[in-house]
Tab-separated table of C-alpha atoms in Angstrom:
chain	number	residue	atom	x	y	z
A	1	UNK	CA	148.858	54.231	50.838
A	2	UNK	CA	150.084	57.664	51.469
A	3	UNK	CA	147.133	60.378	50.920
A	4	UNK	CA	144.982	63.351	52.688
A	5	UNK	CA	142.357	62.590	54.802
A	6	UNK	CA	139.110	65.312	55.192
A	7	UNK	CA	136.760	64.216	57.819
A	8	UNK	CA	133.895	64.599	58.077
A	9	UNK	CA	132.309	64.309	54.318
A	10	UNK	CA	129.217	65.622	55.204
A	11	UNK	CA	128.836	68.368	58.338
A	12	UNK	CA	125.564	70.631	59.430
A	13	UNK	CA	125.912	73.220	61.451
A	14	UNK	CA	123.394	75.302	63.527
A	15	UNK	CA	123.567	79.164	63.420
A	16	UNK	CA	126.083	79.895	66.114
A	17	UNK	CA	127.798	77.704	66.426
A	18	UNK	CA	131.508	76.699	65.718
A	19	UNK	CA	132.506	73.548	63.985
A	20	UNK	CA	136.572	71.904	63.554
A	21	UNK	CA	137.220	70.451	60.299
A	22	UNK	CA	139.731	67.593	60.077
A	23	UNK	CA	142.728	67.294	57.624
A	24	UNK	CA	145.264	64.948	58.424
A	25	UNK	CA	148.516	63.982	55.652
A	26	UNK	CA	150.693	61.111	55.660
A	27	UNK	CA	152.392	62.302	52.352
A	28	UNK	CA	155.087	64.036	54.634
A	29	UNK	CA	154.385	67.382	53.238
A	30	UNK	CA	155.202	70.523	55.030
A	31	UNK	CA	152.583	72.889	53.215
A	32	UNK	CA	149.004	72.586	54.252
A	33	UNK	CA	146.066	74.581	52.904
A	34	UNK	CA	142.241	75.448	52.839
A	35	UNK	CA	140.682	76.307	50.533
A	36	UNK	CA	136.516	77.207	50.060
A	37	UNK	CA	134.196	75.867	47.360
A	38	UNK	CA	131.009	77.793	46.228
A	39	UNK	CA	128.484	76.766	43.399
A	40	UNK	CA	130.032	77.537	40.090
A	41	UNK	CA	133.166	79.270	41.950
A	42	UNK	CA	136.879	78.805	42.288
A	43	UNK	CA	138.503	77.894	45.353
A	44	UNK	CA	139.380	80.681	47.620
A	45	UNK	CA	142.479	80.323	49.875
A	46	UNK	CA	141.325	80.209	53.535
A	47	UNK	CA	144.489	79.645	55.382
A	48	UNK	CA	147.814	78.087	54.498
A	49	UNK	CA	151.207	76.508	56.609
A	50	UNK	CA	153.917	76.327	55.161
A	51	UNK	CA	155.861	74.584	58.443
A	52	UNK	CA	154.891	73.597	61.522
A	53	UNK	CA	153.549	76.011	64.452
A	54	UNK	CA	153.604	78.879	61.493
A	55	UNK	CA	150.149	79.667	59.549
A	56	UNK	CA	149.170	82.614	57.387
A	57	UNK	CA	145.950	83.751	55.875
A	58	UNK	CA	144.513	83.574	52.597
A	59	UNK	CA	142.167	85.854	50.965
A	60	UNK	CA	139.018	84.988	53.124
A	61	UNK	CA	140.063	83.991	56.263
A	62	UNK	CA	137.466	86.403	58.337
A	63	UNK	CA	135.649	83.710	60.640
A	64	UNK	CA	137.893	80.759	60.384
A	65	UNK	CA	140.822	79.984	62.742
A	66	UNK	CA	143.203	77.177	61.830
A	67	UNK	CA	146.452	75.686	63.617
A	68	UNK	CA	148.998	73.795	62.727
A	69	UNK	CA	150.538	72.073	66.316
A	70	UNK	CA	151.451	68.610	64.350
A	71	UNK	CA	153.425	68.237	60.836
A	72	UNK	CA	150.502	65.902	59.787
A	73	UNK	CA	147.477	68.090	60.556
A	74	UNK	CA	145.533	71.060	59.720
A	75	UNK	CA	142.268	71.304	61.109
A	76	UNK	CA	140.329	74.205	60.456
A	77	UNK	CA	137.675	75.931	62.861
A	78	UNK	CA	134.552	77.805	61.170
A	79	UNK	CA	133.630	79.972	64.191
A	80	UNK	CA	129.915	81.666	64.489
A	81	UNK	CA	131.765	85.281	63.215
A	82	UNK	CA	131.783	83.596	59.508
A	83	UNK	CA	128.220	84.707	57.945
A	84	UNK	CA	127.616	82.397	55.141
A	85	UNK	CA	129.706	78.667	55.957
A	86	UNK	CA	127.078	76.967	53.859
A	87	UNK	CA	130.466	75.483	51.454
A	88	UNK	CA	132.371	73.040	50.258
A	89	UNK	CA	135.650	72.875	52.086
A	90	UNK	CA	139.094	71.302	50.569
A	91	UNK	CA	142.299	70.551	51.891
A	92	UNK	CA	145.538	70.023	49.870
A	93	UNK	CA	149.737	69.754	51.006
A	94	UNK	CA	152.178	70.128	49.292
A	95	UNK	CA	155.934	69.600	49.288
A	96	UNK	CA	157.163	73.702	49.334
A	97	UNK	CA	160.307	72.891	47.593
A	98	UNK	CA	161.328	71.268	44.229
A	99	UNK	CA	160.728	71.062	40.689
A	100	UNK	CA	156.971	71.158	41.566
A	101	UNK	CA	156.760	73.643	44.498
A	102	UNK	CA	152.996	74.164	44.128
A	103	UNK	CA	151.432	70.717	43.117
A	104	UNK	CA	148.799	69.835	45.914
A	105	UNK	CA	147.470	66.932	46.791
A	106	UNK	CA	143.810	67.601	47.690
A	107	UNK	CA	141.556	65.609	50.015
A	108	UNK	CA	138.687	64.548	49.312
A	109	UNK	CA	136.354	67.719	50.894
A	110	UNK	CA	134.134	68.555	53.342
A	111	UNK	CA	130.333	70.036	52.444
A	112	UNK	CA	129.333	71.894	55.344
A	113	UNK	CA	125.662	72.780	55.592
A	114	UNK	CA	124.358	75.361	58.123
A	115	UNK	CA	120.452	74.620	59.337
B	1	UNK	CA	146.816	90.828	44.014
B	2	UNK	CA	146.054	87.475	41.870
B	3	UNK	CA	143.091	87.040	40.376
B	4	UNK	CA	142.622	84.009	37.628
B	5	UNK	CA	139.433	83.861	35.735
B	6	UNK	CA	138.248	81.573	32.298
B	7	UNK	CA	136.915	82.458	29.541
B	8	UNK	CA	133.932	79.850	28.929
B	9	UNK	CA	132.134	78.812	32.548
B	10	UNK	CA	130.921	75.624	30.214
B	11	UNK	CA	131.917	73.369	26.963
B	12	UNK	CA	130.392	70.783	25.051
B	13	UNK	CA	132.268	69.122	22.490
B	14	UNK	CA	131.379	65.572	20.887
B	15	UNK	CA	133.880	62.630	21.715
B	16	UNK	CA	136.458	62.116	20.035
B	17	UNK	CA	137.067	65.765	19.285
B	18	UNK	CA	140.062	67.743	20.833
B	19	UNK	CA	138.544	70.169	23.491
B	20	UNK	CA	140.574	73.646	24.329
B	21	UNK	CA	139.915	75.247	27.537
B	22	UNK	CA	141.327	78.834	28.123
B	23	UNK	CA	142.183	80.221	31.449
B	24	UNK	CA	143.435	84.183	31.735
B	25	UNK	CA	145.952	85.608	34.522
B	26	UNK	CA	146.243	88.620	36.240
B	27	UNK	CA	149.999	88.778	38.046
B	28	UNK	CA	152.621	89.150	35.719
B	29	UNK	CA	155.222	87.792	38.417
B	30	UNK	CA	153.282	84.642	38.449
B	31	UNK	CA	155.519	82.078	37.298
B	32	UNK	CA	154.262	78.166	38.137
B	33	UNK	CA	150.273	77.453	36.310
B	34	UNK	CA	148.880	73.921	37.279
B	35	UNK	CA	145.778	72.887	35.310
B	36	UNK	CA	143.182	70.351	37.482
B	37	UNK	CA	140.315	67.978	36.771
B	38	UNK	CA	137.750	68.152	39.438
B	39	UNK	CA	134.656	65.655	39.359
B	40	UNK	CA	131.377	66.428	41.325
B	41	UNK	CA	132.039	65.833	45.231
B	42	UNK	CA	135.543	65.095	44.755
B	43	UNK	CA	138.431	67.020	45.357
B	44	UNK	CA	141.022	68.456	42.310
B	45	UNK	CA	143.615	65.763	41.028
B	46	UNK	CA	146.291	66.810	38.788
B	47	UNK	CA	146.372	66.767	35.268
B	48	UNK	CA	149.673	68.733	34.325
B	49	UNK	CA	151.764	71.700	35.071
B	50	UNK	CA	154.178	74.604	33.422
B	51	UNK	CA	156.398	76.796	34.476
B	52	UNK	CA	157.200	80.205	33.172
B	53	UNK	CA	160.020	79.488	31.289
B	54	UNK	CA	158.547	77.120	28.842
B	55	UNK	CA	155.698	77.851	26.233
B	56	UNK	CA	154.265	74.225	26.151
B	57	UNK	CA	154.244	71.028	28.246
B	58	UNK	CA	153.228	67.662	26.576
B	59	UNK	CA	151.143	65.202	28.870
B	60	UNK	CA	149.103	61.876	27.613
B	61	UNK	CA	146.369	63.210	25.557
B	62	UNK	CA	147.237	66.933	27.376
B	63	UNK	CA	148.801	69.949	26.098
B	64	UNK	CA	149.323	73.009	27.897
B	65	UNK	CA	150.260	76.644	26.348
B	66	UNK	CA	151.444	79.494	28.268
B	67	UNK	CA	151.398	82.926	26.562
B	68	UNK	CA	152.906	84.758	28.592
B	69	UNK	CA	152.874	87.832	26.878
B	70	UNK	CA	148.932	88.165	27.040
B	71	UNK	CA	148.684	86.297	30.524
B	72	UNK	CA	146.766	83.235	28.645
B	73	UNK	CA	147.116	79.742	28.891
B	74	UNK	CA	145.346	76.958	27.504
B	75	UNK	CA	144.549	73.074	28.289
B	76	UNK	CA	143.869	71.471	24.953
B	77	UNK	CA	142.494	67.740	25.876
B	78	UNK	CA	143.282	65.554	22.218
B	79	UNK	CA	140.305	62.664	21.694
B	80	UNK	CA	138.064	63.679	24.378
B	81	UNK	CA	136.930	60.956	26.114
B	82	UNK	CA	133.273	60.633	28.194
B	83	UNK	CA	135.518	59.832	31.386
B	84	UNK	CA	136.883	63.944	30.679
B	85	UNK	CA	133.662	65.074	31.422
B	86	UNK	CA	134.545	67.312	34.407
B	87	UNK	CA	135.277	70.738	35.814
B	88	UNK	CA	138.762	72.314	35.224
B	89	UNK	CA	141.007	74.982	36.763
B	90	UNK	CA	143.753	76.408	36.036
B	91	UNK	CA	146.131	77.754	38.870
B	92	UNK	CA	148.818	80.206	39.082
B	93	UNK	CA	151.662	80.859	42.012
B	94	UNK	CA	154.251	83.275	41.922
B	95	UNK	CA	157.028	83.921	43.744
B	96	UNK	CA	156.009	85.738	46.808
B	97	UNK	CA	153.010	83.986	47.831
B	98	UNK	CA	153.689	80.088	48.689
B	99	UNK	CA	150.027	79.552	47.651
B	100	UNK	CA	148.123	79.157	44.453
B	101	UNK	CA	145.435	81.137	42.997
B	102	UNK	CA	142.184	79.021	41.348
B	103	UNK	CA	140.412	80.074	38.577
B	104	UNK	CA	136.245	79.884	38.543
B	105	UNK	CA	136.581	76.747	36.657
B	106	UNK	CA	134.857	75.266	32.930
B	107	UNK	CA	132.782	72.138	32.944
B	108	UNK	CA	133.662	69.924	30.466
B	109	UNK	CA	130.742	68.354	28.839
B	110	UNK	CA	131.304	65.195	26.234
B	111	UNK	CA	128.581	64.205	24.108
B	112	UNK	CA	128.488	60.753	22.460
């Protein structure tokens, strides 16, 4: 079955340190984004690909680095410059083109916990 | 920029009733607005989508309602069902940026 894959579900992370998030597609999609989860929030765009090699960032992307090297991934990196990680962390594609150009298909998250 | 906000953070209706949930835009030039059911720990799924140049999309059991004139748009859920009992956004995209814009989201609460 074709879906988005987030690994992993649960992640802790000690102050200081940086931590890779996993997103991987086999929906063939050329858009890829992140997105950030707080308690009784929205989600907050992190980064976002539209191709292949090419990224561009989102309204929060201070202390997160992302690339995009393979059509089918999108791993994002919370480095130790991002204050508060403590979050829930979602990753969606989407097919940039058609009648709908924005649908996403989201995974399934990642709830990263710093101790 | 984009900002997307709702109008209730929380509703409780009783099953069976038809449950309304209001979301309020910022960017006139926004012109796509995707509504999506998110249960705890999961990620968004779907539920339906409008474009600017309609005033109402029909789904099973979901209506939406653009007004574009006041930036408002509404998810009306007919027969609310216990399985509805989630948190919704609503989304909007325009043009210029290939991304979309959530709103804080409403949980849905049905009582039996």
């Amino acid at each position: 079955d074709g879906g988005i894959t987030q690994s992993p579900k649960y992640l802790f992370r000690k102050e200081g340190q940086n931590v890779t998030l996993s997103c991987e597609q086999n929906l063939n999609h050329d858009a890829m984004y992140w997105y950030r989860q707080d308690p009784g929030q929205g989600l907050r765009l992190i980064y976002y690909s539209q191709i292949v090699n090419d990224f561009q960032k989102g309204d929060i992307a201070e202390g997160y680095s992302v690339s995009r090297e393979k059509k089918e991934s999108f791993p994002l990196t919370v480095t130790s410059a991002q204050k508060n990680p403590t979050a829930f962390y979602l990753c969606a594609s989407s097919i940039p083109s058609g009648v709908s150009d924005y649908g996403y298909t989201f995974g399934s998250g990642t709830r990263l916990t710093v101790v | 920029g984009e900002s997307v906000g709702l109008h209730l953070p929380t509703l409780s209706v009783q099953e069976g009733d038809n449950s309304i949930i209001n979301c309020a835009y910022s960017n006139s030039a926004s012109d796509y607005f995707i509504w999506y059911k998110q249960e705890s720990g999961k990620g968004p799924q779907f539920i339906i989508d409008i474009r600017s140049n309609m005033d109402k999309r029909q789904g099973q059991r979901v209506t939406v309602l653009l007004n574009k004139t006041v930036k408002h748009l509404s998810l009306q859920i007919a027969a609310t069902q216990p399985g509805d009992s989630a948190v919704y956004f609503c989304a909007a995209a325009d043009t210029g940026r290939r991304a979309l814009t959530f709103g804080s989201g409403t949980r849905l609460q049905v009582q039996p």
